[in-house]
Amino acid sequence: MKLKDFKQWLNTLSEEELEKELMYNAMDYGISGKISEINKSDENLYYVGDEPVLLHTRRELEQLGYSKPEIDGLDVEIPGGCYYVELSNEYSIIEKFLH
């Protein structure tokens, strides 16, 4: 969904509806919760398989010892300039897999 589509949909809601919490449901993980904030990534963000799940900028990966070819081989999880939501119950996801 593009932001303009989301904005158009929001504009159709009543003031009463706009006062409700924005929730998420991650069916793959069996969790749900409130969306606490929407972030904008100024740079590409990468995931390298660390636990807990963290996204890193290219500069952070270089500081962690990753080479340019290694970084270039990674998938960009969130492209620079895009908006994204971090789930507020991220630790409940981790706890779910630890038990």
PDB file of C-alpha atoms in Angstrom:
ATOM      1  CA  MET A   1       0.000   0.000   0.000  1.00  0.00           C
ATOM      2  CA  LYS A   2       1.312   3.430  -0.833  1.00  0.00           C
ATOM      3  CA  LEU A   3       1.109   6.252   1.670  1.00  0.00           C
ATOM      4  CA  LYS A   4      -1.233   8.216  -0.586  1.00  0.00           C
ATOM      5  CA  ASP A   5      -3.661   5.244  -0.596  1.00  0.00           C
ATOM      6  CA  PHE A   6      -3.443   5.047   3.182  1.00  0.00           C
ATOM      7  CA  LYS A   7      -4.077   8.786   3.481  1.00  0.00           C
ATOM      8  CA  GLN A   8      -7.079   8.545   1.154  1.00  0.00           C
ATOM      9  CA  TRP A   9      -8.512   5.740   3.283  1.00  0.00           C
ATOM     10  CA  LEU A  10      -7.864   7.691   6.513  1.00  0.00           C
ATOM     11  CA  ASN A  11      -9.707  10.676   5.083  1.00  0.00           C
ATOM     12  CA  THR A  12     -12.859   8.534   4.789  1.00  0.00           C
ATOM     13  CA  LEU A  13     -12.944   7.801   8.525  1.00  0.00           C
ATOM     14  CA  SER A  14     -15.043   9.731  11.016  1.00  0.00           C
ATOM     15  CA  GLU A  15     -13.427  11.632  13.892  1.00  0.00           C
ATOM     16  CA  GLU A  16     -14.663   8.892  16.212  1.00  0.00           C
ATOM     17  CA  GLU A  17     -12.927   6.228  14.132  1.00  0.00           C
ATOM     18  CA  LEU A  18      -9.721   8.275  14.024  1.00  0.00           C
ATOM     19  CA  GLU A  19      -9.579   8.204  17.843  1.00  0.00           C
ATOM     20  CA  LYS A  20      -9.217   4.398  17.886  1.00  0.00           C
ATOM     21  CA  GLU A  21      -5.833   2.725  18.391  1.00  0.00           C
ATOM     22  CA  LEU A  22      -3.975   1.513  15.302  1.00  0.00           C
ATOM     23  CA  MET A  23      -3.258  -2.176  15.861  1.00  0.00           C
ATOM     24  CA  TYR A  24      -1.229  -4.838  14.092  1.00  0.00           C
ATOM     25  CA  ASN A  25      -1.705  -8.574  13.816  1.00  0.00           C
ATOM     26  CA  ALA A  26       1.314 -10.702  12.891  1.00  0.00           C
ATOM     27  CA  MET A  27      -0.393 -13.962  11.968  1.00  0.00           C
ATOM     28  CA  ASP A  28       2.899 -15.764  11.323  1.00  0.00           C
ATOM     29  CA  TYR A  29       3.938 -15.134  14.929  1.00  0.00           C
ATOM     30  CA  GLY A  30       0.539 -15.293  16.600  1.00  0.00           C
ATOM     31  CA  ILE A  31       0.846 -11.857  18.200  1.00  0.00           C
ATOM     32  CA  SER A  32      -0.936  -8.535  17.991  1.00  0.00           C
ATOM     33  CA  GLY A  33      -0.645  -5.162  19.657  1.00  0.00           C
ATOM     34  CA  LYS A  34      -0.667  -1.407  19.295  1.00  0.00           C
ATOM     35  CA  ILE A  35       1.440   0.417  16.751  1.00  0.00           C
ATOM     36  CA  SER A  36       3.367   2.900  18.845  1.00  0.00           C
ATOM     37  CA  GLU A  37       5.099   4.877  16.100  1.00  0.00           C
ATOM     38  CA  ILE A  38       5.829   5.117  12.398  1.00  0.00           C
ATOM     39  CA  ASN A  39       9.460   5.651  11.435  1.00  0.00           C
ATOM     40  CA  LYS A  40      11.183   6.903   8.302  1.00  0.00           C
ATOM     41  CA  SER A  41      14.436   5.328   7.249  1.00  0.00           C
ATOM     42  CA  ASP A  42      16.923   7.832   5.874  1.00  0.00           C
ATOM     43  CA  GLU A  43      19.193   4.993   4.729  1.00  0.00           C
ATOM     44  CA  ASN A  44      18.794   1.415   3.537  1.00  0.00           C
ATOM     45  CA  LEU A  45      18.359  -0.940   6.491  1.00  0.00           C
ATOM     46  CA  TYR A  46      19.693  -4.494   6.480  1.00  0.00           C
ATOM     47  CA  TYR A  47      19.035  -7.575   8.621  1.00  0.00           C
ATOM     48  CA  VAL A  48      21.931  -9.981   9.152  1.00  0.00           C
ATOM     49  CA  GLY A  49      20.297 -12.689  11.254  1.00  0.00           C
ATOM     50  CA  ASP A  50      21.154 -11.360  14.687  1.00  0.00           C
ATOM     51  CA  GLU A  51      19.036 -11.914  17.788  1.00  0.00           C
ATOM     52  CA  PRO A  52      17.154  -9.960  18.901  1.00  0.00           C
ATOM     53  CA  VAL A  53      16.208  -8.896  15.406  1.00  0.00           C
ATOM     54  CA  LEU A  54      17.906  -5.607  14.588  1.00  0.00           C
ATOM     55  CA  LEU A  55      18.127  -3.613  11.384  1.00  0.00           C
ATOM     56  CA  HIS A  56      21.446  -1.979  10.548  1.00  0.00           C
ATOM     57  CA  THR A  57      22.640   0.815   8.285  1.00  0.00           C
ATOM     58  CA  ARG A  58      25.578   0.235   5.943  1.00  0.00           C
ATOM     59  CA  ARG A  59      27.803   2.303   8.262  1.00  0.00           C
ATOM     60  CA  GLU A  60      26.828   0.165  11.270  1.00  0.00           C
ATOM     61  CA  LEU A  61      27.584  -3.026   9.337  1.00  0.00           C
ATOM     62  CA  GLU A  62      30.992  -1.658   8.348  1.00  0.00           C
ATOM     63  CA  GLN A  63      31.684  -0.898  12.022  1.00  0.00           C
ATOM     64  CA  LEU A  64      30.697  -4.497  12.832  1.00  0.00           C
ATOM     65  CA  GLY A  65      33.345  -5.719  10.379  1.00  0.00           C
ATOM     66  CA  TYR A  66      31.268  -6.501   7.288  1.00  0.00           C
ATOM     67  CA  SER A  67      33.019  -5.916   3.965  1.00  0.00           C
ATOM     68  CA  LYS A  68      31.500  -3.976   1.064  1.00  0.00           C
ATOM     69  CA  PRO A  69      30.904  -7.203  -0.953  1.00  0.00           C
ATOM     70  CA  GLU A  70      29.231  -8.837   2.056  1.00  0.00           C
ATOM     71  CA  ILE A  71      26.943  -5.841   2.553  1.00  0.00           C
ATOM     72  CA  ASP A  72      26.175  -5.649  -1.175  1.00  0.00           C
ATOM     73  CA  GLY A  73      25.069  -9.301  -0.993  1.00  0.00           C
ATOM     74  CA  LEU A  74      22.507  -8.613   1.731  1.00  0.00           C
ATOM     75  CA  ASP A  75      18.859  -7.908   1.058  1.00  0.00           C
ATOM     76  CA  VAL A  76      17.686  -4.398   1.831  1.00  0.00           C
ATOM     77  CA  GLU A  77      14.874  -4.932   4.336  1.00  0.00           C
ATOM     78  CA  ILE A  78      13.742  -1.282   4.359  1.00  0.00           C
ATOM     79  CA  PRO A  79      14.848   0.999   1.522  1.00  0.00           C
ATOM     80  CA  GLY A  80      16.061   4.463   2.428  1.00  0.00           C
ATOM     81  CA  GLY A  81      13.302   7.067   2.348  1.00  0.00           C
ATOM     82  CA  CYS A  82      10.553   4.568   3.204  1.00  0.00           C
ATOM     83  CA  TYR A  83       8.255   4.619   6.205  1.00  0.00           C
ATOM     84  CA  TYR A  84       7.936   1.568   8.408  1.00  0.00           C
ATOM     85  CA  VAL A  85       6.300   0.363  11.596  1.00  0.00           C
ATOM     86  CA  GLU A  86       8.158  -1.381  14.385  1.00  0.00           C
ATOM     87  CA  LEU A  87       5.994  -3.769  16.320  1.00  0.00           C
ATOM     88  CA  SER A  88       5.707  -2.675  19.934  1.00  0.00           C
ATOM     89  CA  ASN A  89       5.710  -6.271  21.199  1.00  0.00           C
ATOM     90  CA  GLU A  90       8.961  -7.307  19.525  1.00  0.00           C
ATOM     91  CA  TYR A  91      10.197  -8.966  22.703  1.00  0.00           C
ATOM     92  CA  SER A  92       7.064 -11.107  22.868  1.00  0.00           C
ATOM     93  CA  ILE A  93       8.071 -12.510  19.476  1.00  0.00           C
ATOM     94  CA  ILE A  94      11.478 -13.445  20.829  1.00  0.00           C
ATOM     95  CA  GLU A  95       9.995 -14.915  24.011  1.00  0.00           C
ATOM     96  CA  LYS A  96       7.610 -17.007  21.924  1.00  0.00           C
ATOM     97  CA  PHE A  97      10.537 -18.710  20.177  1.00  0.00           C
ATOM     98  CA  LEU A  98      12.626 -19.159  23.323  1.00  0.00           C
ATOM     99  CA  HIS A  99       9.994 -21.271  25.069  1.00  0.00           C
TER     100      HIS A  99
END
